[in-house]
mmCIF file of N, CA and C in Angstrom:
data_model
loop_
_atom_site.group_PDB
_atom_site.id
_atom_site.type_symbol
_atom_site.label_atom_id
_atom_site.label_comp_id
_atom_site.label_asym_id
_atom_site.label_seq_id
_atom_site.Cartn_x
_atom_site.Cartn_y
_atom_site.Cartn_z
ATOM 1 N N MET A 944 85.323 -86.793 -111.134
ATOM 2 C CA MET A 944 84.392 -85.682 -111.631
ATOM 3 C C MET A 944 84.814 -84.204 -111.285
ATOM 4 N N TYR A 945 85.595 -84.144 -110.267
ATOM 5 C CA TYR A 945 85.934 -82.824 -109.850
ATOM 6 C C TYR A 945 87.030 -82.372 -110.670
ATOM 7 N N LEU A 946 87.940 -83.028 -111.332
ATOM 8 C CA LEU A 946 88.749 -82.810 -112.354
ATOM 9 C C LEU A 946 88.061 -82.063 -113.666
ATOM 10 N N GLU A 947 86.994 -82.785 -114.202
ATOM 11 C CA GLU A 947 86.484 -82.408 -115.093
ATOM 12 C C GLU A 947 85.706 -81.143 -115.128
ATOM 13 N N GLU A 948 85.293 -80.925 -113.822
ATOM 14 C CA GLU A 948 84.434 -79.610 -113.615
ATOM 15 C C GLU A 948 85.530 -78.346 -113.467
ATOM 16 N N LYS A 949 86.750 -78.859 -113.118
ATOM 17 C CA LYS A 949 87.872 -77.722 -113.003
ATOM 18 C C LYS A 949 88.301 -77.442 -114.510
ATOM 19 N N LEU A 950 88.306 -78.395 -115.500
ATOM 20 C CA LEU A 950 88.720 -78.166 -116.599
ATOM 21 C C LEU A 950 87.615 -77.310 -117.518
ATOM 22 N N ASP A 951 86.349 -77.694 -117.106
ATOM 23 C CA ASP A 951 85.297 -76.924 -117.769
ATOM 24 C C ASP A 951 85.341 -75.570 -117.430
ATOM 25 N N GLU A 952 85.603 -75.323 -116.114
ATOM 26 C CA GLU A 952 85.888 -73.793 -115.681
ATOM 27 C C GLU A 952 86.734 -73.176 -116.024
ATOM 28 N N MET A 953 88.000 -73.902 -116.314
ATOM 29 C CA MET A 953 89.039 -73.070 -117.065
ATOM 30 C C MET A 953 88.874 -72.771 -118.385
ATOM 31 N N GLN A 954 87.947 -73.567 -119.096
ATOM 32 C CA GLN A 954 87.848 -73.615 -120.512
ATOM 33 C C GLN A 954 87.012 -72.308 -120.783
ATOM 34 N N GLU A 955 86.029 -72.244 -119.815
ATOM 35 C CA GLU A 955 84.915 -70.984 -119.904
ATOM 36 C C GLU A 955 85.694 -69.684 -119.577
ATOM 37 N N GLN A 956 86.566 -69.698 -118.662
ATOM 38 C CA GLN A 956 87.640 -68.493 -118.323
ATOM 39 C C GLN A 956 88.319 -68.158 -119.573
ATOM 40 N N LEU A 957 88.937 -69.163 -120.319
ATOM 41 C CA LEU A 957 89.813 -68.855 -121.287
ATOM 42 C C LEU A 957 88.915 -68.355 -122.446
ATOM 43 N N ARG A 958 87.642 -68.906 -122.671
ATOM 44 C CA ARG A 958 86.652 -68.194 -123.763
ATOM 45 C C ARG A 958 86.234 -66.860 -123.342
ATOM 46 N N ASN A 959 86.216 -66.562 -122.002
ATOM 47 C CA ASN A 959 85.672 -64.981 -121.541
ATOM 48 C C ASN A 959 86.927 -64.173 -121.903
ATOM 49 N N LEU A 960 87.920 -64.752 -121.423
ATOM 50 C CA LEU A 960 89.230 -64.041 -121.750
ATOM 51 C C LEU A 960 89.682 -63.403 -123.128
ATOM 52 N N ASN A 961 89.295 -64.527 -123.898
ATOM 53 C CA ASN A 961 89.476 -64.616 -125.368
ATOM 54 C C ASN A 961 88.432 -63.553 -125.990
ATOM 55 N N GLN A 962 87.215 -63.478 -125.685
ATOM 56 C CA GLN A 962 86.283 -62.456 -126.001
ATOM 57 C C GLN A 962 86.531 -61.101 -125.549
ATOM 58 N N PHE A 963 87.028 -60.881 -124.591
ATOM 59 C CA PHE A 963 87.312 -59.498 -124.026
ATOM 60 C C PHE A 963 88.652 -59.051 -124.525
ATOM 61 N N MET A 964 89.576 -59.865 -124.997
ATOM 62 C CA MET A 964 90.538 -59.350 -125.738
ATOM 63 C C MET A 964 90.236 -58.910 -127.184
ATOM 64 N N MET A 965 89.303 -59.696 -127.883
ATOM 65 C CA MET A 965 88.665 -59.469 -129.146
ATOM 66 C C MET A 965 88.107 -58.048 -129.007
ATOM 67 N N MET A 966 87.178 -57.758 -127.940
ATOM 68 C CA MET A 966 86.960 -56.539 -127.774
ATOM 69 C C MET A 966 87.856 -55.197 -127.775
ATOM 70 N N LEU A 967 89.031 -55.637 -127.125
ATOM 71 C CA LEU A 967 89.980 -54.457 -127.031
ATOM 72 C C LEU A 967 90.877 -54.357 -128.503
ATOM 73 N N MET A 968 90.994 -55.456 -129.183
ATOM 74 C CA MET A 968 91.837 -55.458 -130.367
ATOM 75 C C MET A 968 91.486 -54.731 -131.467
ATOM 76 N N PRO A 969 92.146 -53.763 -132.011
ATOM 77 C CA PRO A 969 91.813 -53.143 -133.141
ATOM 78 C C PRO A 969 91.556 -54.019 -134.364
ATOM 79 N N ASP A 970 90.773 -53.496 -135.213
ATOM 80 C CA ASP A 970 90.616 -54.317 -136.586
ATOM 81 C C ASP A 970 91.871 -54.158 -137.284
ATOM 82 N N LEU A 971 92.587 -55.201 -137.383
ATOM 83 C CA LEU A 971 93.861 -55.027 -138.063
ATOM 84 C C LEU A 971 93.782 -55.618 -139.469
ATOM 85 N N SER A 972 92.654 -55.591 -140.154
ATOM 86 C CA SER A 972 92.530 -55.983 -141.677
ATOM 87 C C SER A 972 92.720 -54.933 -142.676
ATOM 88 N N ASN A 973 92.659 -53.513 -142.116
ATOM 89 C CA ASN A 973 92.953 -52.662 -142.974
ATOM 90 C C ASN A 973 94.101 -51.776 -142.704
ATOM 91 N N LYS A 974 94.688 -51.146 -143.794
ATOM 92 C CA LYS A 974 96.156 -50.708 -143.600
ATOM 93 C C LYS A 974 96.347 -49.530 -142.551
ATOM 94 N N LYS A 975 95.371 -48.488 -142.533
ATOM 95 C CA LYS A 975 95.600 -47.711 -141.562
ATOM 96 C C LYS A 975 95.617 -48.031 -139.992
ATOM 97 N N ASN A 976 94.765 -49.078 -139.673
ATOM 98 C CA ASN A 976 94.856 -49.920 -138.262
ATOM 99 C C ASN A 976 96.100 -50.462 -137.866
ATOM 100 N N VAL A 977 96.855 -51.190 -139.219
ATOM 101 C CA VAL A 977 97.858 -51.908 -139.015
ATOM 102 C C VAL A 977 99.063 -50.977 -138.968
ATOM 103 N N GLN A 978 99.037 -49.615 -139.587
ATOM 104 C CA GLN A 978 100.060 -48.787 -139.446
ATOM 105 C C GLN A 978 100.089 -48.265 -137.934
ATOM 106 N N HIS A 979 98.904 -47.908 -137.393
ATOM 107 C CA HIS A 979 98.892 -47.436 -136.045
ATOM 108 C C HIS A 979 99.259 -48.537 -135.170
ATOM 109 N N PHE A 980 98.930 -49.809 -135.393
ATOM 110 C CA PHE A 980 99.224 -51.032 -134.511
ATOM 111 C C PHE A 980 100.800 -51.054 -134.426
ATOM 112 N N LEU A 981 101.415 -51.166 -135.624
ATOM 113 C CA LEU A 981 102.880 -51.031 -135.763
ATOM 114 C C LEU A 981 103.701 -49.893 -135.461
ATOM 115 N N GLN A 982 102.829 -48.926 -135.306
ATOM 116 C CA GLN A 982 103.409 -47.518 -134.949
ATOM 117 C C GLN A 982 104.467 -47.093 -136.178
ATOM 118 N N ILE A 983 104.141 -47.090 -137.214
ATOM 119 C CA ILE A 983 104.847 -46.776 -138.424
ATOM 120 C C ILE A 983 104.140 -45.757 -139.236
ATOM 121 N N THR A 984 104.836 -45.092 -140.188
ATOM 122 C CA THR A 984 104.058 -44.226 -141.020
ATOM 123 C C THR A 984 103.795 -44.752 -142.448
ATOM 124 N N ARG A 985 102.909 -44.125 -143.165
ATOM 125 C CA ARG A 985 102.420 -44.529 -144.358
ATOM 126 C C ARG A 985 103.755 -44.912 -145.137
ATOM 127 N N GLN A 986 104.700 -43.930 -145.271
ATOM 128 C CA GLN A 986 105.894 -44.333 -146.149
ATOM 129 C C GLN A 986 106.815 -45.482 -145.582
ATOM 130 N N THR A 987 106.691 -45.716 -144.274
ATOM 131 C CA THR A 987 107.490 -46.786 -143.967
ATOM 132 C C THR A 987 106.682 -47.974 -144.174
ATOM 133 N N MET A 988 105.478 -47.989 -144.055
ATOM 134 C CA MET A 988 104.464 -48.960 -144.772
ATOM 135 C C MET A 988 104.757 -49.499 -146.048
ATOM 136 N N ALA A 989 104.686 -48.628 -147.004
ATOM 137 C CA ALA A 989 105.291 -48.761 -148.332
ATOM 138 C C ALA A 989 106.476 -49.290 -148.568
ATOM 139 N N THR A 990 107.424 -48.977 -147.877
ATOM 140 C CA THR A 990 108.759 -49.452 -147.846
ATOM 141 C C THR A 990 108.929 -50.832 -147.280
ATOM 142 N N TYR A 991 108.112 -51.121 -146.210
ATOM 143 C CA TYR A 991 108.238 -52.454 -145.762
ATOM 144 C C TYR A 991 107.588 -53.386 -146.941
ATOM 145 N N ILE A 992 106.757 -53.059 -147.605
ATOM 146 C CA ILE A 992 105.902 -53.781 -148.688
ATOM 147 C C ILE A 992 106.905 -53.823 -149.944
ATOM 148 N N LYS A 993 107.566 -52.853 -150.177
ATOM 149 C CA LYS A 993 108.465 -52.655 -151.279
ATOM 150 C C LYS A 993 109.486 -53.714 -151.020
ATOM 151 N N GLU A 994 110.156 -53.659 -149.984
ATOM 152 C CA GLU A 994 111.277 -54.549 -149.523
ATOM 153 C C GLU A 994 110.879 -55.812 -149.100
ATOM 154 N N GLY A 995 109.721 -56.266 -149.096
ATOM 155 C CA GLY A 995 109.137 -57.770 -148.780
ATOM 156 C C GLY A 995 109.330 -58.004 -147.237
ATOM 157 N N ILE A 996 109.304 -57.121 -146.373
ATOM 158 C CA ILE A 996 109.295 -57.148 -144.894
ATOM 159 C C ILE A 996 107.895 -57.565 -144.671
ATOM 160 N N ILE A 997 106.886 -56.828 -145.157
ATOM 161 C CA ILE A 997 105.491 -57.248 -145.138
ATOM 162 C C ILE A 997 105.023 -57.696 -146.652
ATOM 163 N N LYS A 998 104.646 -58.898 -146.588
ATOM 164 C CA LYS A 998 104.640 -59.736 -147.739
ATOM 165 C C LYS A 998 103.165 -60.178 -148.295
ATOM 166 N N GLU A 999 102.995 -60.005 -149.477
ATOM 167 C CA GLU A 999 101.579 -60.161 -150.165
ATOM 168 C C GLU A 999 101.342 -61.767 -149.809
ATOM 169 N N ASP A 1000 100.418 -62.384 -149.550
ATOM 170 C CA ASP A 1000 100.120 -63.795 -149.202
ATOM 171 C C ASP A 1000 100.777 -64.385 -148.070
ATOM 172 N N VAL A 1001 101.160 -63.521 -147.390
ATOM 173 C CA VAL A 1001 101.735 -63.938 -145.889
ATOM 174 C C VAL A 1001 100.944 -62.888 -144.946
ATOM 175 N N HIS A 1002 101.584 -61.642 -145.035
ATOM 176 C CA HIS A 1002 100.703 -60.735 -144.283
ATOM 177 C C HIS A 1002 99.608 -59.927 -144.687
ATOM 178 N N TYR A 1003 99.296 -59.962 -146.164
ATOM 179 C CA TYR A 1003 97.876 -59.513 -146.668
ATOM 180 C C TYR A 1003 97.750 -60.235 -148.045
ATOM 181 N N TYR A 1004 96.644 -59.998 -148.288
ATOM 182 C CA TYR A 1004 96.263 -60.461 -149.584
ATOM 183 C C TYR A 1004 95.200 -59.251 -150.409
ATOM 184 N N LEU A 1005 95.101 -59.280 -151.559
ATOM 185 C CA LEU A 1005 94.222 -58.568 -152.402
ATOM 186 C C LEU A 1005 92.878 -59.081 -152.686
ATOM 187 N N ASP A 1006 92.022 -58.263 -152.175
ATOM 188 C CA ASP A 1006 90.501 -58.921 -152.556
ATOM 189 C C ASP A 1006 90.193 -58.654 -153.944
ATOM 190 N N ASP A 1007 88.964 -58.998 -154.276
ATOM 191 C CA ASP A 1007 88.443 -58.714 -155.811
ATOM 192 C C ASP A 1007 88.615 -57.359 -156.408
ATOM 193 N N ASN A 1008 88.576 -56.544 -155.656
ATOM 194 C CA ASN A 1008 88.783 -55.066 -155.919
ATOM 195 C C ASN A 1008 90.069 -54.652 -155.975
ATOM 196 N N GLY A 1009 91.072 -55.429 -155.626
ATOM 197 C CA GLY A 1009 92.547 -54.990 -155.371
ATOM 198 C C GLY A 1009 92.710 -54.290 -154.147
ATOM 199 N N ASN A 1010 92.041 -54.302 -153.251
ATOM 200 C CA ASN A 1010 92.361 -53.783 -151.704
ATOM 201 C C ASN A 1010 93.107 -54.687 -151.015
ATOM 202 N N GLU A 1011 93.943 -54.091 -150.255
ATOM 203 C CA GLU A 1011 94.954 -54.913 -149.427
ATOM 204 C C GLU A 1011 93.969 -55.337 -148.092
ATOM 205 N N ILE A 1012 93.934 -56.568 -147.886
ATOM 206 C CA ILE A 1012 93.288 -57.002 -146.622
ATOM 207 C C ILE A 1012 94.368 -57.591 -145.914
ATOM 208 N N PHE A 1013 94.653 -57.124 -144.509
ATOM 209 C CA PHE A 1013 95.672 -57.659 -143.876
ATOM 210 C C PHE A 1013 95.091 -58.893 -142.932
ATOM 211 N N ILE A 1014 96.313 -59.802 -142.533
ATOM 212 C CA ILE A 1014 95.854 -61.040 -141.790
ATOM 213 C C ILE A 1014 96.314 -60.672 -140.467
ATOM 214 N N PRO A 1015 95.269 -60.492 -139.534
ATOM 215 C CA PRO A 1015 95.593 -59.987 -138.005
ATOM 216 C C PRO A 1015 96.738 -60.784 -137.481
ATOM 217 N N GLU A 1016 96.487 -62.073 -137.842
ATOM 218 C CA GLU A 1016 97.282 -63.024 -136.794
ATOM 219 C C GLU A 1016 98.675 -62.877 -137.393
ATOM 220 N N GLU A 1017 99.070 -62.589 -138.526
ATOM 221 C CA GLU A 1017 100.480 -62.435 -139.089
ATOM 222 C C GLU A 1017 100.980 -61.112 -138.677
ATOM 223 N N ILE A 1018 100.243 -59.932 -138.766
ATOM 224 C CA ILE A 1018 100.613 -58.635 -138.381
ATOM 225 C C ILE A 1018 100.951 -58.830 -136.809
ATOM 226 N N ILE A 1019 100.278 -59.562 -136.090
ATOM 227 C CA ILE A 1019 100.634 -59.759 -134.452
ATOM 228 C C ILE A 1019 101.891 -60.254 -134.528
ATOM 229 N N LYS A 1020 102.250 -61.509 -135.108
ATOM 230 C CA LYS A 1020 103.433 -62.030 -135.102
ATOM 231 C C LYS A 1020 104.526 -61.310 -135.546
ATOM 232 N N LEU A 1021 104.470 -60.399 -136.693
ATOM 233 C CA LEU A 1021 105.357 -59.314 -137.289
ATOM 234 C C LEU A 1021 105.978 -58.571 -136.047
ATOM 235 N N LYS A 1022 104.879 -57.852 -135.252
ATOM 236 C CA LYS A 1022 105.162 -57.116 -134.185
ATOM 237 C C LYS A 1022 105.631 -57.809 -133.138
ATOM 238 N N ALA A 1023 105.417 -59.013 -132.670
ATOM 239 C CA ALA A 1023 105.927 -59.916 -131.550
ATOM 240 C C ALA A 1023 107.292 -60.161 -131.785
ATOM 241 N N PHE A 1024 107.650 -60.680 -133.068
ATOM 242 C CA PHE A 1024 108.992 -61.295 -133.372
ATOM 243 C C PHE A 1024 109.997 -60.121 -134.130
ATOM 244 N N GLY A 1025 109.468 -59.113 -134.506
ATOM 245 C CA GLY A 1025 110.417 -57.970 -134.954
ATOM 246 C C GLY A 1025 110.155 -58.010 -136.574
ATOM 247 N N PHE A 1026 110.656 -56.892 -137.140
ATOM 248 C CA PHE A 1026 110.506 -56.688 -138.513
ATOM 249 C C PHE A 1026 112.145 -57.125 -139.060
ATOM 250 N N ARG A 1027 112.017 -58.341 -140.051
ATOM 251 C CA ARG A 1027 113.238 -58.677 -140.521
ATOM 252 C C ARG A 1027 113.321 -58.457 -141.897
ATOM 253 N N LYS A 1028 114.175 -57.714 -142.599
ATOM 254 C CA LYS A 1028 114.317 -57.614 -144.004
ATOM 255 C C LYS A 1028 114.939 -58.849 -144.468
ATOM 256 N N GLN A 1029 114.408 -59.202 -145.689
ATOM 257 C CA GLN A 1029 114.824 -60.451 -146.400
ATOM 258 C C GLN A 1029 116.284 -59.963 -146.984
ATOM 259 N N PRO A 1030 117.307 -60.846 -146.886
ATOM 260 C CA PRO A 1030 118.520 -60.572 -147.449
ATOM 261 C C PRO A 1030 118.508 -60.510 -148.921
ATOM 262 N N ASN A 1031 119.218 -59.511 -149.270
ATOM 263 C CA ASN A 1031 119.249 -59.292 -151.025
ATOM 264 C C ASN A 1031 120.312 -60.011 -151.326
ATOM 265 N N LYS A 1032 120.193 -61.269 -152.139
ATOM 266 C CA LYS A 1032 121.156 -62.279 -152.444
ATOM 267 C C LYS A 1032 122.231 -61.572 -153.327
ATOM 268 N N ALA A 1033 121.713 -60.897 -154.515
ATOM 269 C CA ALA A 1033 122.695 -60.232 -155.388
ATOM 270 C C ALA A 1033 123.619 -58.959 -154.605
ATOM 271 N N LYS A 1034 123.105 -58.373 -153.506
ATOM 272 C CA LYS A 1034 123.990 -57.609 -152.714
ATOM 273 C C LYS A 1034 124.931 -58.206 -152.223
ATOM 274 N N SER A 1035 124.555 -59.435 -151.487
ATOM 275 C CA SER A 1035 125.432 -60.192 -150.601
ATOM 276 C C SER A 1035 126.359 -60.695 -151.459
ATOM 277 N N GLU A 1036 126.055 -61.235 -152.831
ATOM 278 C CA GLU A 1036 127.069 -61.863 -153.752
ATOM 279 C C GLU A 1036 128.140 -60.628 -153.987
ATOM 280 N N ASN A 1037 127.553 -59.559 -154.321
ATOM 281 C CA ASN A 1037 128.494 -58.641 -154.685
ATOM 282 C C ASN A 1037 129.505 -58.077 -153.592
ATOM 283 N N ALA A 1038 128.940 -58.106 -152.450
ATOM 284 C CA ALA A 1038 129.794 -57.702 -151.130
ATOM 285 C C ALA A 1038 130.791 -58.688 -150.918
ATOM 286 N N THR A 1039 130.681 -59.871 -151.221
ATOM 287 C CA THR A 1039 131.524 -61.060 -151.142
ATOM 288 C C THR A 1039 132.576 -60.916 -152.072
ATOM 289 N N ARG A 1040 132.245 -60.433 -153.319
ATOM 290 C CA ARG A 1040 133.289 -60.309 -154.523
ATOM 291 C C ARG A 1040 134.113 -59.132 -154.295
ATOM 292 N N VAL A 1041 133.508 -57.975 -153.459
ATOM 293 C CA VAL A 1041 134.329 -56.731 -153.182
ATOM 294 C C VAL A 1041 135.339 -57.228 -152.119
ATOM 295 N N LEU A 1042 134.785 -57.965 -151.210
ATOM 296 C CA LEU A 1042 135.820 -58.224 -150.179
ATOM 297 C C LEU A 1042 136.951 -59.259 -150.431
ATOM 298 N N ALA A 1043 136.534 -60.207 -151.446
ATOM 299 C CA ALA A 1043 137.485 -61.061 -152.090
ATOM 300 C C ALA A 1043 138.716 -60.329 -152.746
ATOM 301 N N ASN A 1044 137.978 -59.130 -153.805
ATOM 302 C CA ASN A 1044 139.049 -58.516 -154.431
ATOM 303 C C ASN A 1044 140.082 -57.690 -153.384
ATOM 304 N N MET A 1045 139.530 -57.395 -152.251
ATOM 305 C CA MET A 1045 140.509 -56.625 -151.302
ATOM 306 C C MET A 1045 141.241 -57.678 -150.638
ATOM 307 N N GLY A 1046 141.217 -58.999 -150.851
ATOM 308 C CA GLY A 1046 142.078 -59.656 -150.175
ATOM 309 C C GLY A 1046 141.541 -60.175 -148.891
ATOM 310 N N ILE A 1047 140.348 -59.939 -148.539
ATOM 311 C CA ILE A 1047 139.683 -60.368 -147.139
ATOM 312 C C ILE A 1047 138.907 -61.672 -147.664
ATOM 313 N N LYS A 1048 139.265 -62.772 -146.819
ATOM 314 C CA LYS A 1048 138.727 -64.145 -147.044
ATOM 315 C C LYS A 1048 137.154 -64.115 -146.340
ATOM 316 N N VAL A 1049 136.289 -64.565 -146.937
ATOM 317 C CA VAL A 1049 134.894 -64.607 -146.254
ATOM 318 C C VAL A 1049 134.530 -66.087 -146.242
#
């Protein structure tokens, strides 16, 4: 019985900690708060969306009115694991051809 009581106590502490964190966490469902959280400008945000670093249906979705609604968990992951630009396959293939024409083996 002692072990069950300890587990119950730990679960309660975890719930309390989670509630406390939620009170401190900004609303990451809107663009302005996401920009502030990621510490980027409006222009950088637009660039990240254009280049596919911040992806529709992964990091945000469009509501019925066409407004961007961001997914907090994915925004937190993005900040935690860094911003990775998706490689442009056409540019990569072009660079390989250029290097091959220069006699550089890739």
